[in-house]
Coordinates of C-alpha atoms and ligand atoms in Angstrom, one line a residue:
X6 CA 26.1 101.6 0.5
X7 CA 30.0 102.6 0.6
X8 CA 31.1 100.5 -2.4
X9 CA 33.9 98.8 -0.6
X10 CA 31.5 97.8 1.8
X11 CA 29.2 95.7 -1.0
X12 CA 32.6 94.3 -2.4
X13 CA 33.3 93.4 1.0
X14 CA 29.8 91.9 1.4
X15 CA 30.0 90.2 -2.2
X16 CA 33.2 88.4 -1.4
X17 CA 32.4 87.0 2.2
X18 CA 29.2 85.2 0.7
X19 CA 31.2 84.1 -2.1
X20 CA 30.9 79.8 -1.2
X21 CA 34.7 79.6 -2.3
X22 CA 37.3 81.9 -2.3
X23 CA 41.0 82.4 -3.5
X24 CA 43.2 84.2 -0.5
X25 CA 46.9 84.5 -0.5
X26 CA 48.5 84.2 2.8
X27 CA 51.3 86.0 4.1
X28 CA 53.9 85.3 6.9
X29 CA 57.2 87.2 7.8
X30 CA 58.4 85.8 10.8
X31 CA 61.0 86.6 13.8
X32 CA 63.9 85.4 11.5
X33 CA 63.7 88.2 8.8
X34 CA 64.6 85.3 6.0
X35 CA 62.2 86.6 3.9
X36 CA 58.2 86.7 2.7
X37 CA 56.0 83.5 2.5
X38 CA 53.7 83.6 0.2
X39 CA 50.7 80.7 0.2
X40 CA 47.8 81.1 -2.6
X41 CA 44.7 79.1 -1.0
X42 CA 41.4 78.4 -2.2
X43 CA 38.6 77.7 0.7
X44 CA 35.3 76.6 1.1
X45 CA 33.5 76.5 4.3
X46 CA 34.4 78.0 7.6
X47 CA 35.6 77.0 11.1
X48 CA 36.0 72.8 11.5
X49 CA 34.3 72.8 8.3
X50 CA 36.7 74.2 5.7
X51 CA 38.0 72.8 3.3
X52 CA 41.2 74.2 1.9
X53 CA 43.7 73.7 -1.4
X54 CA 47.4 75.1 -1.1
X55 CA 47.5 76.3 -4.7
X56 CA 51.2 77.8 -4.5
X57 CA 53.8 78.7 -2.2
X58 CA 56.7 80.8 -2.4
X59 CA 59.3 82.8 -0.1
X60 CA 60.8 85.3 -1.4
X61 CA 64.0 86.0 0.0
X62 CA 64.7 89.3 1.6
X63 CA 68.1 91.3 0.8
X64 CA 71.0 92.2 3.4
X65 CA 69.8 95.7 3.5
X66 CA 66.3 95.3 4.2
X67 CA 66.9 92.8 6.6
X68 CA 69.9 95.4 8.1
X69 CA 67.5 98.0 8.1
X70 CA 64.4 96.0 10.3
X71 CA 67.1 95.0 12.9
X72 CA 67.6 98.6 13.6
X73 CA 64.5 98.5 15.0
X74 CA 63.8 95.0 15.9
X75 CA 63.3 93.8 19.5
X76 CA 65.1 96.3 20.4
X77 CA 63.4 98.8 23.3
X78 CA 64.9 101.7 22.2
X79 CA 64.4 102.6 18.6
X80 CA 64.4 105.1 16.1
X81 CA 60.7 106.4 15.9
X82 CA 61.4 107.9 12.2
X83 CA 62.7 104.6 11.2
X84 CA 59.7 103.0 12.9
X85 CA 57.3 105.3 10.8
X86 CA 59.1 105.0 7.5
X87 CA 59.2 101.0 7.6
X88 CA 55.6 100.3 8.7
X89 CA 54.6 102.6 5.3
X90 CA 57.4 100.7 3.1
X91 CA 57.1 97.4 4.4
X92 CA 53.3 97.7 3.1
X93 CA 53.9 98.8 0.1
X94 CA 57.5 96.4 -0.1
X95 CA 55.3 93.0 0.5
X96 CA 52.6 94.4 -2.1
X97 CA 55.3 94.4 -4.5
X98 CA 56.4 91.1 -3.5
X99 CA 53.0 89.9 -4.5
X100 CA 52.5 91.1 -7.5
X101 CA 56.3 89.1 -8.5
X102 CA 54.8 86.2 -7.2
X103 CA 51.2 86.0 -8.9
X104 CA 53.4 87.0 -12.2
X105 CA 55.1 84.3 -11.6
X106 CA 52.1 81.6 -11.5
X107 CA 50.5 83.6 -14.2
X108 CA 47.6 84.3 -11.6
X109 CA 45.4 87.7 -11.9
X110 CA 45.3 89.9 -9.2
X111 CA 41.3 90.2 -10.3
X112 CA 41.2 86.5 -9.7
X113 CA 42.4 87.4 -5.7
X114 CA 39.9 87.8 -2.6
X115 CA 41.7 88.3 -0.1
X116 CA 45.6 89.3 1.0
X117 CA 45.5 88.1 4.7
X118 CA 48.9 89.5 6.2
X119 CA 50.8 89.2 9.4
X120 CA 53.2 92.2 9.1
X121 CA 56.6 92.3 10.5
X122 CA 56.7 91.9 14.3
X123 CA 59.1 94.5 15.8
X124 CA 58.7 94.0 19.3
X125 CA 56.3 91.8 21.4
X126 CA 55.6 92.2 24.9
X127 CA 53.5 90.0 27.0
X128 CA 53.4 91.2 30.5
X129 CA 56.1 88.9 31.6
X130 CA 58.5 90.6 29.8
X131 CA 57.8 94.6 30.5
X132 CA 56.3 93.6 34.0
X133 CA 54.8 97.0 34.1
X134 CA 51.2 96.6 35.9
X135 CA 49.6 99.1 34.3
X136 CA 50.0 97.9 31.2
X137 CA 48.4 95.3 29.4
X138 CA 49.9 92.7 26.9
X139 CA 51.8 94.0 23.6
X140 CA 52.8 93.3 20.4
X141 CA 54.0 95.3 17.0
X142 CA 53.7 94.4 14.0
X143 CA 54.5 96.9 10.9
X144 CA 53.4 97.0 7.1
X145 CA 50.4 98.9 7.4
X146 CA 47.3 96.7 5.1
X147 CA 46.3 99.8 3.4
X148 CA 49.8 100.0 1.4
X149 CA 49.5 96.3 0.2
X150 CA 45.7 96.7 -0.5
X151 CA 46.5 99.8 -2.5
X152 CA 49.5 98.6 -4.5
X153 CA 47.8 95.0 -5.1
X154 CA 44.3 96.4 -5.8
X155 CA 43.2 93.6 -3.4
X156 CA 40.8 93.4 0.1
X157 CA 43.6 93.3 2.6
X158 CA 43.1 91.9 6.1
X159 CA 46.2 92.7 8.4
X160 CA 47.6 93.2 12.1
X161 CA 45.5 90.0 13.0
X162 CA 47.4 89.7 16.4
X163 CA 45.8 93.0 18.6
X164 CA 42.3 91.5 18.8
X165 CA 43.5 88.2 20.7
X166 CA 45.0 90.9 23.4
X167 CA 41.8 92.5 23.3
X168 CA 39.9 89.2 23.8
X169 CA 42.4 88.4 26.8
X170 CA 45.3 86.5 24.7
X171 CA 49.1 87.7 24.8
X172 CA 48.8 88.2 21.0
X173 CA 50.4 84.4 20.2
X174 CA 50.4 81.7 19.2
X175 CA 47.7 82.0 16.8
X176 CA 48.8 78.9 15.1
X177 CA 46.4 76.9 17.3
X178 CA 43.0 77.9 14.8
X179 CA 44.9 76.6 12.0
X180 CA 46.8 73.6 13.5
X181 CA 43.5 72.7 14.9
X182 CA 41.5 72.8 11.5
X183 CA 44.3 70.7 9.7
X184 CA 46.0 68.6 11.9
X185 CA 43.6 67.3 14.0
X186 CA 43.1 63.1 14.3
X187 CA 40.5 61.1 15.9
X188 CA 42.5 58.5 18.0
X189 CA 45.7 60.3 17.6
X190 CA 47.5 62.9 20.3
X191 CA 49.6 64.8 18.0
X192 CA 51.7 67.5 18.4
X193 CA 52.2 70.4 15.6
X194 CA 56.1 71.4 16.8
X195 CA 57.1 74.5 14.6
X196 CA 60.4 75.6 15.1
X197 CA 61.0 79.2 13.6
X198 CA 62.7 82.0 15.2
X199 CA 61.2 81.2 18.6
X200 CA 59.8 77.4 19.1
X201 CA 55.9 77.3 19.5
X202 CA 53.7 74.0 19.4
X203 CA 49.7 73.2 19.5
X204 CA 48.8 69.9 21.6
X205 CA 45.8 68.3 19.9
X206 CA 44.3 65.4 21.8
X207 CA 43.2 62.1 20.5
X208 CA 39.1 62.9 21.8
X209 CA 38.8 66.1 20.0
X210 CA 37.9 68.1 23.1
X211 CA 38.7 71.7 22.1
X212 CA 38.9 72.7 25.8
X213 CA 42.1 70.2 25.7
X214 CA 43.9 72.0 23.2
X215 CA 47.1 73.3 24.2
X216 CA 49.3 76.2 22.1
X217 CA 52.0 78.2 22.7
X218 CA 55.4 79.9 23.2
X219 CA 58.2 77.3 24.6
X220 CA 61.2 79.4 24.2
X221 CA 64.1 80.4 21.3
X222 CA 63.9 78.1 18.2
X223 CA 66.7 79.3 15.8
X224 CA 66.6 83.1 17.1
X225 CA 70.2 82.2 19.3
X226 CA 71.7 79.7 16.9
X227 CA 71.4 82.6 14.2
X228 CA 72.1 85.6 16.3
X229 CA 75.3 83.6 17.2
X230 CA 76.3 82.5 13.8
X231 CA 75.4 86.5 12.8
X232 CA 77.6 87.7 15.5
X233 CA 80.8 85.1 15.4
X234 CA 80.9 83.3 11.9
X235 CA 79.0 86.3 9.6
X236 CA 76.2 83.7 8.6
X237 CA 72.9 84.2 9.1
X238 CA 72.6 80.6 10.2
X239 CA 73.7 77.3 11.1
X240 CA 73.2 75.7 7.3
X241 CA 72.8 71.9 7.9
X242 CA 74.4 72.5 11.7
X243 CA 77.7 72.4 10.4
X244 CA 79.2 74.6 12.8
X245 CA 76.8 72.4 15.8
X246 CA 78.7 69.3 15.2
X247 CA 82.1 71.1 14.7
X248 CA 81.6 71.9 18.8
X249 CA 80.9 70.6 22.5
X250 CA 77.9 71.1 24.4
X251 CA 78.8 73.5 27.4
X252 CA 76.6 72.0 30.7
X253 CA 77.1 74.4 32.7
X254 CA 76.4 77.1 30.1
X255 CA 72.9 74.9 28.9
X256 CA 71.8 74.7 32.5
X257 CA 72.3 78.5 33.5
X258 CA 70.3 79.2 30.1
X259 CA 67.7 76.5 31.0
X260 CA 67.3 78.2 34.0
X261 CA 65.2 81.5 33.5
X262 CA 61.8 81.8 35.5
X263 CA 59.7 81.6 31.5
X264 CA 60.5 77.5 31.5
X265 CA 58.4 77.5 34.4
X266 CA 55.6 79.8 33.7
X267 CA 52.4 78.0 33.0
X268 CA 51.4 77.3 29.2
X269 CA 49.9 79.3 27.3
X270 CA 52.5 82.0 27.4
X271 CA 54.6 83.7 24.7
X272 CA 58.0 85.1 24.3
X273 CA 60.6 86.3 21.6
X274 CA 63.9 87.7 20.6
X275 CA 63.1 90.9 23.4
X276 CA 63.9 88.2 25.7
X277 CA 65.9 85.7 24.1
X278 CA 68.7 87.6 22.9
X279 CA 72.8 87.3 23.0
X280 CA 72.3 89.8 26.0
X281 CA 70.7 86.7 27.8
X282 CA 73.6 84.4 26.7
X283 CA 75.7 86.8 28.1
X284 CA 74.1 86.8 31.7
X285 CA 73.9 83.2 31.4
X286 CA 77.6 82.6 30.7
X287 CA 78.1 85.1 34.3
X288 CA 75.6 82.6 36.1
X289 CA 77.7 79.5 34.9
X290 CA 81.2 81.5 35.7
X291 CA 82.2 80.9 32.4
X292 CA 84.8 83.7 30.9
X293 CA 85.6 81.7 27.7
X294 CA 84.0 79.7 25.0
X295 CA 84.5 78.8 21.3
X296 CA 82.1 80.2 19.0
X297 CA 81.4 76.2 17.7
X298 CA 80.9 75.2 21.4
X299 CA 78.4 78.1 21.7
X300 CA 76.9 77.2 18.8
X301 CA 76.3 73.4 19.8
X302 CA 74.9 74.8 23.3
X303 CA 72.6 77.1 22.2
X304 CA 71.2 74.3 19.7
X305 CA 71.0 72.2 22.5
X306 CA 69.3 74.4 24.6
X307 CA 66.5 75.1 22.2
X308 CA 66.1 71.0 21.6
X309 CA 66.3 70.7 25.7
X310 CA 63.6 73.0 26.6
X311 CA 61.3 72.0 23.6
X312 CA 61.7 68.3 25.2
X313 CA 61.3 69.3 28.8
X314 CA 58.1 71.5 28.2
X315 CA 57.0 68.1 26.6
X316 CA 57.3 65.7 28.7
X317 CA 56.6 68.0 31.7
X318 CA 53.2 68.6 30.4
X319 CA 51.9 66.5 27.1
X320 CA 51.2 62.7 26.9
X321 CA 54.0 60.4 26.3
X322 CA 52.7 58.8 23.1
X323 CA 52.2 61.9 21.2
X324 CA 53.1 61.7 17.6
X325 CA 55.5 65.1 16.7
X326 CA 55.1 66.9 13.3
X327 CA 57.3 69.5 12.9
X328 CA 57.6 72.8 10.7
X329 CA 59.6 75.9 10.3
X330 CA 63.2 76.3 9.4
X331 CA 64.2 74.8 12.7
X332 CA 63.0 71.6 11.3
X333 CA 66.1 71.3 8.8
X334 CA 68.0 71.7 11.8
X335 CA 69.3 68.0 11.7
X336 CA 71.6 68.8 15.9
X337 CA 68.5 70.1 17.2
X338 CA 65.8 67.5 15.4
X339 CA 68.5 64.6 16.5
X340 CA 68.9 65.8 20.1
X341 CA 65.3 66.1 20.5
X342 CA 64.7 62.6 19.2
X343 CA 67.6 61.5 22.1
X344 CA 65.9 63.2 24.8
X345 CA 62.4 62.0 24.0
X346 CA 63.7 59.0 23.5
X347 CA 61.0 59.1 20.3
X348 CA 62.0 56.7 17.4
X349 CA 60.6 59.2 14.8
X350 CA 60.1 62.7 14.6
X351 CA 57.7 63.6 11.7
X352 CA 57.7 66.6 9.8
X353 CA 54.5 68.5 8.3
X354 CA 54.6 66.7 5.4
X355 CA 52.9 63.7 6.5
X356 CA 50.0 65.7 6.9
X357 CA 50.0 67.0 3.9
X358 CA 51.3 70.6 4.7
X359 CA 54.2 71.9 3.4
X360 CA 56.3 72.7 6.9
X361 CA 57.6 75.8 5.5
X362 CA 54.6 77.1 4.2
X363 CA 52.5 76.3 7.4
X364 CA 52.4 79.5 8.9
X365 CA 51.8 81.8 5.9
X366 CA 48.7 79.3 5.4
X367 CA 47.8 79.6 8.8
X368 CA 47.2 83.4 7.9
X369 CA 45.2 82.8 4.8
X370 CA 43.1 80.5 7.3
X371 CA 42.2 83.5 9.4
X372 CA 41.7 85.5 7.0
X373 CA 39.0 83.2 5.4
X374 CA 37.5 83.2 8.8
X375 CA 37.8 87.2 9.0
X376 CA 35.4 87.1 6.4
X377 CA 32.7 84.7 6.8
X378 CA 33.8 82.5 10.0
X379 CA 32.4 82.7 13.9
X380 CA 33.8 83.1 16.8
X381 CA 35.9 80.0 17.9
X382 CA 36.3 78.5 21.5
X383 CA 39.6 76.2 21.6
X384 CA 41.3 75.7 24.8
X385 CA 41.9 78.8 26.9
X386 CA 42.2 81.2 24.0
X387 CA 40.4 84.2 23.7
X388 CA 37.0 83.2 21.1
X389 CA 37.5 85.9 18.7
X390 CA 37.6 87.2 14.8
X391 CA 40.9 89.1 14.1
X392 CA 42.2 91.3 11.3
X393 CA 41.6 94.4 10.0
X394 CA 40.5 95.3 6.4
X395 CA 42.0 97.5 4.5
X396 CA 40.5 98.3 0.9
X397 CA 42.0 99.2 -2.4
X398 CA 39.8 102.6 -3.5
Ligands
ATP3 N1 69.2 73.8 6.2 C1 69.1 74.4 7.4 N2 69.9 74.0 8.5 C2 69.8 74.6 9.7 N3 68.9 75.6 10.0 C3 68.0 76.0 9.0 C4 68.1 75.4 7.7 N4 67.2 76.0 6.9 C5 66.5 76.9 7.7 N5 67.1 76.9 8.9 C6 66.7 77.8 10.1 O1 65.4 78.2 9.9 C7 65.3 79.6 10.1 C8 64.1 80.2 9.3 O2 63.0 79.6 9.9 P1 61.5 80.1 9.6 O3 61.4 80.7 8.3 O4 60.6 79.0 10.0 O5 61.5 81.2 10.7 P2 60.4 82.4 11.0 O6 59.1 82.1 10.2 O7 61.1 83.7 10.7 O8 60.2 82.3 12.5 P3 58.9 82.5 13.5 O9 58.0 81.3 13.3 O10 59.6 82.4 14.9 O11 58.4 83.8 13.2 C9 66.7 80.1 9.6 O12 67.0 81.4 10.1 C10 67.6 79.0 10.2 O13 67.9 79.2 11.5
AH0_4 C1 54.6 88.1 18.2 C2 55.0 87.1 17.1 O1 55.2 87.5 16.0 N1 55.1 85.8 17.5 C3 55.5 84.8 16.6 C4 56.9 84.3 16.8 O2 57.2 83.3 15.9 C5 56.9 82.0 16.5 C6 56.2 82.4 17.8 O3 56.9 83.6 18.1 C7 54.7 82.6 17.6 O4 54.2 82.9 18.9 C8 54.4 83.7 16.7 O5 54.1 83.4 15.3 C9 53.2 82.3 15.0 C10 52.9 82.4 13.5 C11 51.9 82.2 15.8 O6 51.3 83.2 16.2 O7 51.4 81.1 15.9

């Protein structure tokens, strides 16, 4: 047999394993790194966040990804050149980081890794019949599994399409294994670039479970405070409470056809961009604004639609954990506590998961379940195994 094949073999028997999970999200702050050890599969796993770490990415690289990023015309050499470096980039980012905790790459299973999404395009954003859903993501898994020496499983998102999904959310496996409570609706809010959140009733019933897209989390606050005040974002909402909520500017944004699309559906920067603030602004008739007033609008807007889709749709008494960087944003977390009228707004934490690691732990998750899990039926989501392995020789 091949001989990655029996290392392959050898390490999805193995009754625990060490993975490291990694997650790059819409926001291009940097790489989150979670080391995990597992045991068991599916509802039965058992799982240890052993570290976690994001490394920070510098202006350049970030400059460079926006180049191409959500944008529908690119530069296909630029395209071709980061999906190679990016591999090889996060590899090296690794390596820093198990040097850091004095951990062996030997000691390693598995790398599971999401890449860098670069564009994502659920039907309801190209609207082109003949085309199915879509989505990007670059930092090809044979660069990280060659520079790490480690079993690589990567561009996790193209099965769910296959298996009928848009791609996202596919925090739902993982918000489902650890956040789930007898007795308890709960729901897992994570605000990052775009705003997603997984519904987990108090019965258990899997075909009840609701995840997805609601619409922009911090991707407009920071594309404004990139554009108008050179910051990549709104640290502590500073520039929020320095400004006026615009109504008629929130209710042309609130106003798009996605609010009303049924869940689960998915969305991103394509789509919520400062090109859409723009034709919002026309809609309202507004020719002027402050940059603070935009600010405080657009972080309203992203509290307002988060609260609408819940109350249109989830049961009143749901207890709300949050996660993501959105979660720091104090405007947005207060405005959403004021529309909900909801005493307290949790954060991850209470459960036990560090909200900013969440997501690169919900990749470590899959990729434990790329190797030795089933197929896994929750709610309307496709039941499938995703990733792709990549191998060191
Ligand atoms: N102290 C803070 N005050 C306000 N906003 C903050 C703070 N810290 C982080 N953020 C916001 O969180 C963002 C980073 O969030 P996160 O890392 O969860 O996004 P992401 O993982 O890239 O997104 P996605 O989940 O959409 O892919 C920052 O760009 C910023 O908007
Ligand atoms: C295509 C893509 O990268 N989508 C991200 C993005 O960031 C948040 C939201 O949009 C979510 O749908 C998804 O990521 C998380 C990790 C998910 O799939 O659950």
């Amino acid at each position: 047999m091949n001989q990655n094949l029996q290392s392959l073999f050898r390490i999805a028997h193995k009754p625990e394993k060490i993975g490291i999970g990694l997650m790059s999200g819409t926001s291009l702050d940097g790489l989150d790194i979670a080391l995990c050890r597992f045991k068991g599969n599916g509802l039965n796993t058992a799982f240890e966040l052993l570290q976690f770490i994001t490394l920070p990415y510098e202006e350049h690289f970030k400059q460079e990804v926006h180049e191409v990023f959500s944008r529908r015309l690119a530069d296909l050499e630029k395209v071709t050149l980061l999906n190679a470096f990016i591999g090889n980039f996060h590899g090296e980012l690794i390596l820093q980081a198990l040097a850091k905790w004095d951990v062996k790459p030997a000691d390693v299973d598995f790398i599971a890794s999401h890449g860098q999404t670069i564009y994502h395009a659920p039907k309801s954003l190209h609207k082109q019949a003949e085309y199915p859903n879509a989505t990007l993501q670059i930092g090809d898994g044979d660069h990280l599994a060659v520079k790490t020496g480690i079993l690589t499983i990567s561009d996790f998102r193209q099965k769910h399409i296959a298996g009928g999904g848009e791609g996202a959310p596919l925090a739902l496996y993982g918000d489902v294994l650890l956040g789930s409570k007898p007795g308890e609706d709960r729901i897992l809010l994570n605000i990052g670039g775009i705003a997603n959140l997984t519904y987990l009733p108090a019965d258990g019933d899997l075909n009840k479970v609701i995840c997805t897209d609601i619409g922009p989390g911090n991707t407009l606050i920071d594309a404004a405070c990139r554009e108008y005040f050179d910051r990549p974002y709104d640290k502590d909402s500073l520039i929020a409470l320095s400004g006026n909520v615009n109504q008629d500017l929130l209710k042309a944004l609130l106003s798009h056809p996605f609010f009303k699309e049924k869940a689960p559906k998915t969305t991103g920067p394509e789509l919520f961009s400062l090109a859409y603030v723009e034709d919002a602004k026309q809609l309202a008739g507004l020719k002027d604004i402050s940059a603070e007033d935009l600010v405080s609008t657009l972080s309203e807007f992203t509290a307002k639609s988060i609260a609408d889709f819940i109350k249109a749709n989830l049961p009143a008494n749901s207890k709300i954990f949050t996660s993501g960087g959105g979660a720091k944003n104090q405007f947005v977390i207060n405005c959403l506590k004021h529309l909900l009228h909801a005493e307290s707004i949790f954060n991850t934490e209470a459960l036990d998961i560090d909200p900013d690691a969440k997501e690169a732990i919900l990749f470590a998750l899959l990729g434990n379940e790329a190797l030795s899990g089933e197929p896994m039926k929750i709610g309307t989501n496709p039941a499938v195994l995703m990733g792709k392995f990549s191998f060191p020789l």
